Amino acid sequence: MNLLEVRDLEVTYPSGAAAVRGVDLALASGEKLGIAGESGCGKSTLALALLRLLPAGTRVGGEILLDGEDVLAMKWGRVRAVRWAGASIVFQGAMHSLNAVHRVGDQIAEPILLHRRATPAGARKKTGELLEQVGLPAARADAYPHELSGGQRQRVMIAMALACDPRLVIADEPTTALDVMIQAQILRLIERLVSEQDLGLLMISHDLAVLADTCDRLAVMYAGRVVEEGPARQVYEDARHPYGRALSEAFPRIGDPASRFAPRGLAGDPPDPSAVPSGCAFHPRCPVALDLCGTRDQFLRDAGPRRRAACVHLDARAGAPEAETTEDDVRSSTP
Ligand SMILES: Nc1ncnc2c1ncn2[C@@H]1O[C@H](COP(=O)(O)OP(=O)(O)OP(=O)(O)O)[C@@H](O)[C@H]1O
Ligand code: SF4
Ligand SMILES: [Mg+2]
């Protein structure tokens, strides 16, 4: 059984923004899955939906199975327990997630006391062990967040995420705010902890290069959908979908926050989720769009061994009659 299975997930915010539109994903224990895509493609919405952290009034459809248990059908008490012991999230920007007026040790110990029903002495001991696991001396438990560097604070966030021995760690842009050296250290730390403890890792980033380096498999999101997925290196080096290709052709600019807004060579922005274009949502920006792309929706289908993508050109490659692609159909350059 997969550790995580997401089936036909749909998320619509109260504003009407359809931020996730029919996502299927699966993750085995010990596996590292990367989710890539430009700003606004629905990556964080997907992560928040997995642990039911979305704002009240948000409509969520489909199924989320964590260790076979349907997260969307859980009672709130069970959801709270699952948020620490089943799966936990490491967010970007540790300074904003940590409470400035409490010592970091107390913040790590809190879920251990609450969810593990540990004694104060037991929680303190576990906190020291967790800090050492993430490469900080146990004595740093007494520090306040402002007394730590950005990298150290992110290590504290990772220690906190591991506090109740979760089976799945969701890391949403865990290193984007850090400089290149610290970013590499944190990525190696996450990789090591995940493989030592046989956890599942769902890592979100706009940076395909970082994900290709860290993850086993990669899913590329565009306008709330997964448009391509497969073995991480293959997707990065030889994307099947024009959007995946545009992302991977973007210069790997680790630590450059401006790069999240548009990959190099691709004009425009992802669509507003309240007004997603008809047909293939990528068609207004696609350099190889056909006339039919504006009306015909595209869904993931086989694109090679263990690979899937959602593009009409795949049918042409396979010689399927459905697309009937000709040279004249291509509006501009070929892929
Ligand atoms: N609370 C909300 N209410 C309404 N719309 C929202 C809300 N949160 C996010 N959105 C919209 O949903 C879309 C997806 O947002 P999301 O945060 O999931 O994107 P993302 O891929 O994580 O982007 P980034 O790389 O910038 O973090 C965006 O268009 C965003 O404006
Ligand atoms: S289906 Fe058409 S618009 Fe969409 S990615 Fe493929 S060629 Fe481009
Ligand atoms: Mg995000």
Tab-separated table of C-alpha atoms and ligand atoms in Angstrom:
chain	number	residue	atom	x	y	z
A	1	MET	CA	0.000	0.000	0.000
A	2	ASN	CA	1.228	3.513	-0.777
A	3	LEU	CA	1.987	5.839	2.104
A	4	LEU	CA	0.077	8.629	0.353
A	5	GLU	CA	-2.479	8.443	-2.403
A	6	VAL	CA	-4.220	11.477	-3.793
A	7	ARG	CA	-7.101	10.846	-6.167
A	8	ASP	CA	-8.772	13.482	-8.297
A	9	LEU	CA	-8.117	16.239	-5.749
A	10	GLU	CA	-10.000	19.483	-6.387
A	11	VAL	CA	-9.597	22.618	-4.276
A	12	THR	CA	-11.665	25.763	-4.789
A	13	TYR	CA	-11.155	28.746	-2.490
A	14	PRO	CA	-14.184	30.731	-1.314
A	15	SER	CA	-13.178	33.426	-3.846
A	16	GLY	CA	-13.927	30.920	-6.627
A	17	ALA	CA	-10.228	30.310	-7.379
A	18	ALA	CA	-9.880	26.713	-8.579
A	19	ALA	CA	-6.317	26.284	-7.320
A	20	VAL	CA	-6.111	22.477	-7.655
A	21	ARG	CA	-8.041	20.807	-10.475
A	22	GLY	CA	-8.019	17.022	-10.441
A	23	VAL	CA	-4.625	15.946	-9.115
A	24	ASP	CA	-3.640	12.270	-8.760
A	25	LEU	CA	-0.438	11.420	-6.901
A	26	ALA	CA	1.049	8.422	-5.137
A	27	LEU	CA	4.019	8.192	-2.809
A	28	ALA	CA	5.540	5.056	-1.295
A	29	SER	CA	7.307	5.045	2.038
A	30	GLY	CA	10.964	5.925	1.660
A	31	GLU	CA	10.173	7.722	-1.614
A	32	LYS	CA	10.928	11.374	-2.370
A	33	LEU	CA	8.481	13.118	-4.685
A	34	GLY	CA	9.138	16.647	-5.908
A	35	ILE	CA	6.388	19.055	-6.968
A	36	ALA	CA	7.527	21.842	-9.275
A	37	GLY	CA	5.784	24.730	-10.968
A	38	GLU	CA	5.752	28.503	-11.140
A	39	SER	CA	4.321	30.744	-8.478
A	40	GLY	CA	0.544	30.347	-8.290
A	41	CYS	CA	0.333	26.885	-9.861
A	42	GLY	CA	-1.259	25.393	-6.738
A	43	LYS	CA	1.693	23.676	-5.033
A	44	SER	CA	1.108	25.053	-1.535
A	45	THR	CA	-2.642	24.628	-1.878
A	46	LEU	CA	-2.042	20.937	-2.590
A	47	ALA	CA	0.261	20.645	0.469
A	48	LEU	CA	-2.216	22.408	2.752
A	49	ALA	CA	-5.081	20.244	1.488
A	50	LEU	CA	-3.188	17.069	2.458
A	51	LEU	CA	-3.437	18.025	6.135
A	52	ARG	CA	-6.712	19.958	5.910
A	53	LEU	CA	-5.025	23.262	6.647
A	54	LEU	CA	-7.013	25.283	4.101
A	55	PRO	CA	-9.156	28.270	5.151
A	56	ALA	CA	-12.754	27.686	6.214
A	57	GLY	CA	-15.171	27.703	3.306
A	58	THR	CA	-12.678	26.158	0.866
A	59	ARG	CA	-14.247	23.347	-1.163
A	60	VAL	CA	-12.157	20.182	-1.341
A	61	GLY	CA	-13.132	17.164	-3.418
A	62	GLY	CA	-11.551	13.833	-4.247
A	63	GLU	CA	-9.664	11.501	-1.928
A	64	ILE	CA	-6.512	11.801	0.174
A	65	LEU	CA	-5.400	8.479	1.626
A	66	LEU	CA	-2.629	8.580	4.209
A	67	ASP	CA	-1.578	5.037	5.082
A	68	GLY	CA	-4.936	3.998	3.645
A	69	GLU	CA	-6.940	6.339	5.909
A	70	ASP	CA	-9.102	8.975	4.206
A	71	VAL	CA	-7.918	12.351	5.519
A	72	LEU	CA	-10.988	14.170	4.170
A	73	ALA	CA	-13.313	11.871	6.129
A	74	MET	CA	-11.442	12.117	9.469
A	75	LYS	CA	-12.942	13.700	12.595
A	76	TRP	CA	-11.067	16.842	13.743
A	77	GLY	CA	-9.445	15.075	16.730
A	78	ARG	CA	-7.967	12.499	14.393
A	79	VAL	CA	-6.828	15.202	11.950
A	80	ARG	CA	-4.946	16.984	14.763
A	81	ALA	CA	-3.164	13.770	15.751
A	82	VAL	CA	-2.325	12.953	12.130
A	83	ARG	CA	-0.845	16.446	11.610
A	84	TRP	CA	2.099	15.546	13.837
A	85	ALA	CA	2.323	11.780	13.991
A	86	GLY	CA	1.157	10.936	10.468
A	87	ALA	CA	2.523	13.762	8.379
A	88	SER	CA	4.109	17.098	9.155
A	89	ILE	CA	4.951	20.202	7.157
A	90	VAL	CA	8.141	22.270	6.990
A	91	PHE	CA	7.244	25.702	5.641
A	92	GLN	CA	9.385	28.287	3.972
A	93	GLY	CA	10.501	31.194	6.155
A	94	ALA	CA	11.217	29.692	9.576
A	95	MET	CA	11.281	33.091	11.266
A	96	HIS	CA	7.589	33.569	10.585
A	97	SER	CA	6.617	30.064	11.662
A	98	LEU	CA	8.478	30.064	14.987
A	99	ASN	CA	7.050	31.949	17.940
A	100	ALA	CA	9.461	34.809	18.706
A	101	VAL	CA	8.759	34.887	22.460
A	102	HIS	CA	9.288	31.192	23.248
A	103	ARG	CA	12.550	29.266	23.423
A	104	VAL	CA	12.920	26.949	20.449
A	105	GLY	CA	13.275	23.897	22.726
A	106	ASP	CA	9.868	24.591	24.266
A	107	GLN	CA	8.365	24.879	20.785
A	108	ILE	CA	9.807	21.523	19.728
A	109	ALA	CA	8.721	19.916	23.011
A	110	GLU	CA	5.117	21.122	22.772
A	111	PRO	CA	3.835	18.555	20.246
A	112	ILE	CA	5.800	15.818	22.045
A	113	LEU	CA	4.017	16.684	25.302
A	114	LEU	CA	0.639	16.983	23.608
A	115	HIS	CA	0.647	14.139	21.132
A	116	ARG	CA	3.110	11.692	22.668
A	117	ARG	CA	1.913	12.337	26.239
A	118	ALA	CA	5.566	12.467	27.293
A	119	THR	CA	6.689	13.704	30.727
A	120	PRO	CA	8.423	17.133	30.725
A	121	ALA	CA	11.770	15.374	31.316
A	122	GLY	CA	11.088	12.902	28.481
A	123	ALA	CA	10.113	15.720	26.098
A	124	ARG	CA	13.271	17.657	27.015
A	125	LYS	CA	15.430	14.604	26.309
A	126	LYS	CA	13.720	13.964	22.964
A	127	THR	CA	14.109	17.665	22.059
A	128	GLY	CA	17.875	17.468	22.663
A	129	GLU	CA	18.097	14.331	20.519
A	130	LEU	CA	16.134	15.977	17.696
A	131	LEU	CA	18.355	19.072	17.739
A	132	GLU	CA	21.437	16.867	17.491
A	133	GLN	CA	19.842	14.934	14.629
A	134	VAL	CA	19.503	18.157	12.656
A	135	GLY	CA	23.063	19.189	13.451
A	136	LEU	CA	22.519	21.624	16.337
A	137	PRO	CA	23.896	21.224	19.886
A	138	ALA	CA	21.187	20.150	22.359
A	139	ALA	CA	21.961	23.279	24.422
A	140	ARG	CA	20.504	25.450	21.618
A	141	ALA	CA	17.098	24.403	22.977
A	142	ASP	CA	17.412	27.422	25.298
A	143	ALA	CA	17.778	29.897	22.430
A	144	TYR	CA	15.058	32.235	21.230
A	145	PRO	CA	14.460	32.285	17.452
A	146	HIS	CA	16.174	35.682	17.007
A	147	GLU	CA	19.360	34.228	18.510
A	148	LEU	CA	19.661	31.725	15.630
A	149	SER	CA	20.696	32.195	11.988
A	150	GLY	CA	18.216	31.544	9.168
A	151	GLY	CA	19.738	28.123	8.489
A	152	GLN	CA	19.648	27.211	12.188
A	153	ARG	CA	16.013	28.257	12.425
A	154	GLN	CA	15.172	26.082	9.438
A	155	ARG	CA	16.937	23.184	11.198
A	156	VAL	CA	14.715	23.841	14.227
A	157	MET	CA	11.666	23.700	11.954
A	158	ILE	CA	12.842	20.339	10.624
A	159	ALA	CA	13.419	19.062	14.188
A	160	MET	CA	9.882	20.175	15.024
A	161	ALA	CA	8.488	18.401	11.970
A	162	LEU	CA	10.186	15.181	13.112
A	163	ALA	CA	9.138	15.552	16.764
A	164	CYS	CA	6.344	12.985	16.712
A	165	ASP	CA	7.996	10.528	14.295
A	166	PRO	CA	5.782	11.233	11.266
A	167	ARG	CA	5.650	8.832	8.316
A	168	LEU	CA	5.467	11.636	5.754
A	169	VAL	CA	7.245	14.994	5.672
A	170	ILE	CA	5.890	17.721	3.420
A	171	ALA	CA	8.505	20.394	2.752
A	172	ASP	CA	7.089	23.508	1.079
A	173	GLU	CA	9.984	25.555	-0.337
A	174	PRO	CA	12.091	24.640	2.715
A	175	THR	CA	15.204	26.401	1.471
A	176	THR	CA	14.046	29.231	-0.772
A	177	ALA	CA	14.855	31.967	1.744
A	178	LEU	CA	18.358	30.626	2.463
A	179	ASP	CA	21.681	31.337	0.793
A	180	VAL	CA	23.139	28.772	-1.584
A	181	MET	CA	25.545	27.098	0.873
A	182	ILE	CA	22.962	26.763	3.623
A	183	GLN	CA	20.371	25.663	1.094
A	184	ALA	CA	22.603	22.755	0.038
A	185	GLN	CA	23.214	21.786	3.677
A	186	ILE	CA	19.517	21.791	4.517
A	187	LEU	CA	18.666	19.760	1.411
A	188	ARG	CA	21.297	17.128	2.299
A	189	LEU	CA	19.981	17.066	5.873
A	190	ILE	CA	16.399	16.466	4.713
A	191	GLU	CA	17.587	13.746	2.324
A	192	ARG	CA	19.599	12.001	5.063
A	193	LEU	CA	16.815	12.088	7.644
A	194	VAL	CA	14.252	10.828	5.156
A	195	SER	CA	16.370	7.879	4.057
A	196	GLU	CA	17.569	6.996	7.591
A	197	GLN	CA	14.022	6.925	8.908
A	198	ASP	CA	12.353	5.518	5.785
A	199	LEU	CA	9.937	8.452	5.623
A	200	GLY	CA	8.056	9.653	2.592
A	201	LEU	CA	9.028	13.141	1.409
A	202	LEU	CA	6.873	15.478	-0.623
A	203	MET	CA	9.070	18.418	-1.509
A	204	ILE	CA	7.710	21.517	-3.178
A	205	SER	CA	9.794	24.006	-5.097
A	206	HIS	CA	9.647	26.254	-8.143
A	207	ASP	CA	13.215	25.122	-8.805
A	208	LEU	CA	13.310	21.973	-10.918
A	209	ALA	CA	17.096	21.656	-10.541
A	210	VAL	CA	16.876	21.432	-6.749
A	211	LEU	CA	14.117	18.843	-6.976
A	212	ALA	CA	15.947	16.774	-9.603
A	213	ASP	CA	18.900	16.657	-7.235
A	214	THR	CA	16.924	15.663	-4.160
A	215	CYS	CA	13.933	13.615	-5.297
A	216	ASP	CA	13.297	10.219	-6.920
A	217	ARG	CA	10.255	11.352	-8.896
A	218	LEU	CA	9.043	14.706	-10.076
A	219	ALA	CA	5.589	16.080	-10.812
A	220	VAL	CA	5.251	19.377	-12.677
A	221	MET	CA	2.139	21.434	-11.915
A	222	TYR	CA	0.547	24.048	-14.134
A	223	ALA	CA	-2.705	25.884	-13.377
A	224	GLY	CA	-3.688	23.446	-10.630
A	225	ARG	CA	-2.975	20.269	-12.586
A	226	VAL	CA	-0.059	17.867	-12.801
A	227	VAL	CA	0.984	18.130	-16.453
A	228	GLU	CA	3.994	15.836	-16.313
A	229	GLU	CA	5.494	13.279	-13.960
A	230	GLY	CA	8.218	10.684	-13.967
A	231	PRO	CA	11.691	9.828	-12.668
A	232	ALA	CA	13.178	13.129	-11.454
A	233	ARG	CA	16.334	13.181	-13.573
A	234	GLN	CA	14.441	12.206	-16.737
A	235	VAL	CA	11.811	14.910	-16.286
A	236	TYR	CA	14.506	17.482	-15.620
A	237	GLU	CA	16.765	16.498	-18.500
A	238	ASP	CA	14.193	15.435	-21.090
A	239	ALA	CA	10.752	16.812	-20.272
A	240	ARG	CA	7.878	15.549	-22.421
A	241	HIS	CA	5.553	18.499	-21.771
A	242	PRO	CA	6.329	21.924	-23.268
A	243	TYR	CA	5.818	23.527	-19.855
A	244	GLY	CA	8.122	21.020	-18.137
A	245	ARG	CA	10.630	21.752	-20.882
A	246	ALA	CA	10.368	25.521	-20.343
A	247	LEU	CA	10.868	25.087	-16.602
A	248	SER	CA	13.886	22.850	-17.007
A	249	GLU	CA	15.408	25.191	-19.584
A	250	ALA	CA	15.219	27.999	-17.071
A	251	PHE	CA	18.717	28.572	-15.743
A	252	PRO	CA	19.071	26.779	-12.403
A	253	ARG	CA	19.169	29.884	-10.282
A	254	ILE	CA	19.377	28.494	-6.764
A	255	GLY	CA	18.466	31.102	-4.196
A	256	ASP	CA	17.173	33.669	-6.692
A	257	PRO	CA	13.660	34.550	-5.552
A	258	ALA	CA	12.961	36.432	-8.814
A	259	SER	CA	13.155	33.138	-10.719
A	260	ARG	CA	9.904	31.953	-9.174
A	261	PHE	CA	7.870	34.405	-11.252
A	262	ALA	CA	8.681	33.191	-14.760
A	263	PRO	CA	11.073	30.664	-16.159
A	264	ARG	CA	13.524	32.179	-18.646
A	265	GLY	CA	12.248	32.083	-22.202
A	266	LEU	CA	8.577	31.755	-21.343
A	267	ALA	CA	6.527	34.915	-21.608
A	268	GLY	CA	3.479	35.664	-19.490
A	269	ASP	CA	2.177	34.244	-16.255
A	270	PRO	CA	0.159	31.215	-15.188
A	271	PRO	CA	-3.582	31.927	-15.450
A	272	ASP	CA	-5.716	33.342	-12.681
A	273	PRO	CA	-7.337	30.248	-11.110
A	274	SER	CA	-10.721	31.986	-11.290
A	275	ALA	CA	-10.444	32.166	-15.092
A	276	VAL	CA	-8.483	29.161	-16.326
A	277	PRO	CA	-8.357	29.099	-20.167
A	278	SER	CA	-10.416	26.445	-21.922
A	279	GLY	CA	-8.744	23.442	-23.550
A	280	CYS	CA	-5.144	22.958	-22.451
A	281	ALA	CA	-4.642	25.688	-19.830
A	282	PHE	CA	-1.087	26.233	-21.075
A	283	HIS	CA	-2.138	27.083	-24.651
A	284	PRO	CA	-1.861	30.906	-24.417
A	285	ARG	CA	1.835	30.565	-23.521
A	286	CYS	CA	2.736	27.371	-25.324
A	287	PRO	CA	5.321	27.798	-28.097
A	288	VAL	CA	4.106	24.664	-29.883
A	289	ALA	CA	0.333	25.002	-29.412
A	290	LEU	CA	-2.010	23.708	-32.124
A	291	ASP	CA	-5.342	25.289	-32.986
A	292	LEU	CA	-7.167	22.454	-31.243
A	293	CYS	CA	-5.310	23.171	-27.960
A	294	GLY	CA	-7.665	26.044	-27.197
A	295	THR	CA	-10.665	23.737	-27.050
A	296	ARG	CA	-9.435	20.234	-26.252
A	297	ASP	CA	-8.602	19.532	-22.610
A	298	GLN	CA	-5.556	17.365	-21.957
A	299	PHE	CA	-5.116	14.674	-19.321
A	300	LEU	CA	-2.089	12.702	-18.161
A	301	ARG	CA	-1.294	9.666	-20.242
A	302	ASP	CA	1.674	7.376	-20.819
A	303	ALA	CA	4.747	9.182	-22.060
A	304	GLY	CA	7.338	6.415	-21.755
A	305	PRO	CA	8.297	3.955	-19.044
A	306	ARG	CA	7.029	5.232	-15.661
A	307	ARG	CA	6.331	8.608	-17.254
A	308	ARG	CA	3.130	10.515	-17.891
A	309	ALA	CA	2.372	13.859	-19.497
A	310	ALA	CA	-0.655	15.810	-20.734
A	311	CYS	CA	0.055	17.183	-24.183
A	312	VAL	CA	-1.506	16.639	-27.593
A	313	HIS	CA	1.935	16.129	-29.159
A	314	LEU	CA	2.260	12.838	-27.291
A	315	ASP	CA	-0.534	11.443	-29.438
A	316	ALA	CA	1.318	12.544	-32.538
A	317	ARG	CA	4.495	10.832	-31.307
A	318	ALA	CA	2.560	7.639	-30.719
A	319	GLY	CA	0.827	7.976	-34.082
A	320	ALA	CA	-2.597	8.137	-32.480
A	321	PRO	CA	-5.282	9.315	-34.910
A	322	GLU	CA	-6.933	11.529	-32.265
A	323	ALA	CA	-4.548	14.471	-32.625
A	324	GLU	CA	-4.105	14.427	-36.393
A	325	THR	CA	-1.207	16.797	-35.970
A	326	THR	CA	0.365	18.294	-39.050
A	327	GLU	CA	3.254	20.707	-39.429
A	328	ASP	CA	0.744	23.439	-40.359
A	329	ASP	CA	-1.082	23.030	-37.074
A	330	VAL	CA	1.908	24.162	-35.087
A	331	ARG	CA	1.587	27.879	-34.516
A	332	SER	CA	5.260	28.575	-34.054
A	333	SER	CA	8.475	26.631	-33.423
A	334	THR	CA	8.487	22.863	-32.980
A	335	PRO	CA	9.520	21.349	-29.619
B	1	LIG	N1	-6.570	31.741	0.697
B	1	LIG	C1	-6.708	31.914	-0.605
B	1	LIG	N2	-7.828	32.449	-1.141
B	1	LIG	C2	-7.988	32.602	-2.480
B	1	LIG	N3	-7.053	32.240	-3.388
B	1	LIG	C3	-5.918	31.731	-2.921
B	1	LIG	C4	-5.677	31.521	-1.526
B	1	LIG	N4	-4.454	30.967	-1.371
B	1	LIG	C5	-3.951	30.840	-2.616
B	1	LIG	N5	-4.834	31.288	-3.541
B	1	LIG	C6	-4.653	31.292	-5.000
B	1	LIG	O1	-4.511	29.959	-5.444
B	1	LIG	C7	-3.502	29.875	-6.444
B	1	LIG	C8	-2.463	28.861	-6.031
B	1	LIG	O2	-1.764	29.365	-4.902
B	1	LIG	P1	-0.620	28.535	-4.204
B	1	LIG	O3	-0.209	29.287	-2.989
B	1	LIG	O4	-1.086	27.150	-4.006
B	1	LIG	O5	0.519	28.577	-5.317
B	1	LIG	P2	2.015	28.064	-5.255
B	1	LIG	O6	2.207	27.185	-6.445
B	1	LIG	O7	2.320	27.489	-3.920
B	1	LIG	O8	2.833	29.425	-5.482
B	1	LIG	P3	4.221	29.922	-4.818
B	1	LIG	O9	5.308	29.291	-5.632
B	1	LIG	O10	4.159	31.416	-5.000
B	1	LIG	O11	4.252	29.527	-3.384
B	1	LIG	C9	-2.948	31.285	-6.613
B	1	LIG	O12	-3.533	31.865	-7.736
B	1	LIG	C10	-3.367	32.003	-5.357
B	1	LIG	O13	-3.575	33.358	-5.597
B	2	SF4	S1	-1.614	20.388	-25.443
B	2	SF4	FE1	-1.121	22.041	-26.886
B	2	SF4	S2	-1.013	23.914	-25.662
B	2	SF4	FE2	-0.952	22.171	-24.259
B	2	SF4	S3	1.187	21.837	-23.918
B	2	SF4	FE3	0.618	20.474	-25.591
B	2	SF4	S4	0.971	21.643	-27.478
B	2	SF4	FE4	1.049	23.088	-25.774
B	3	MG	MG	3.612	28.070	-2.355
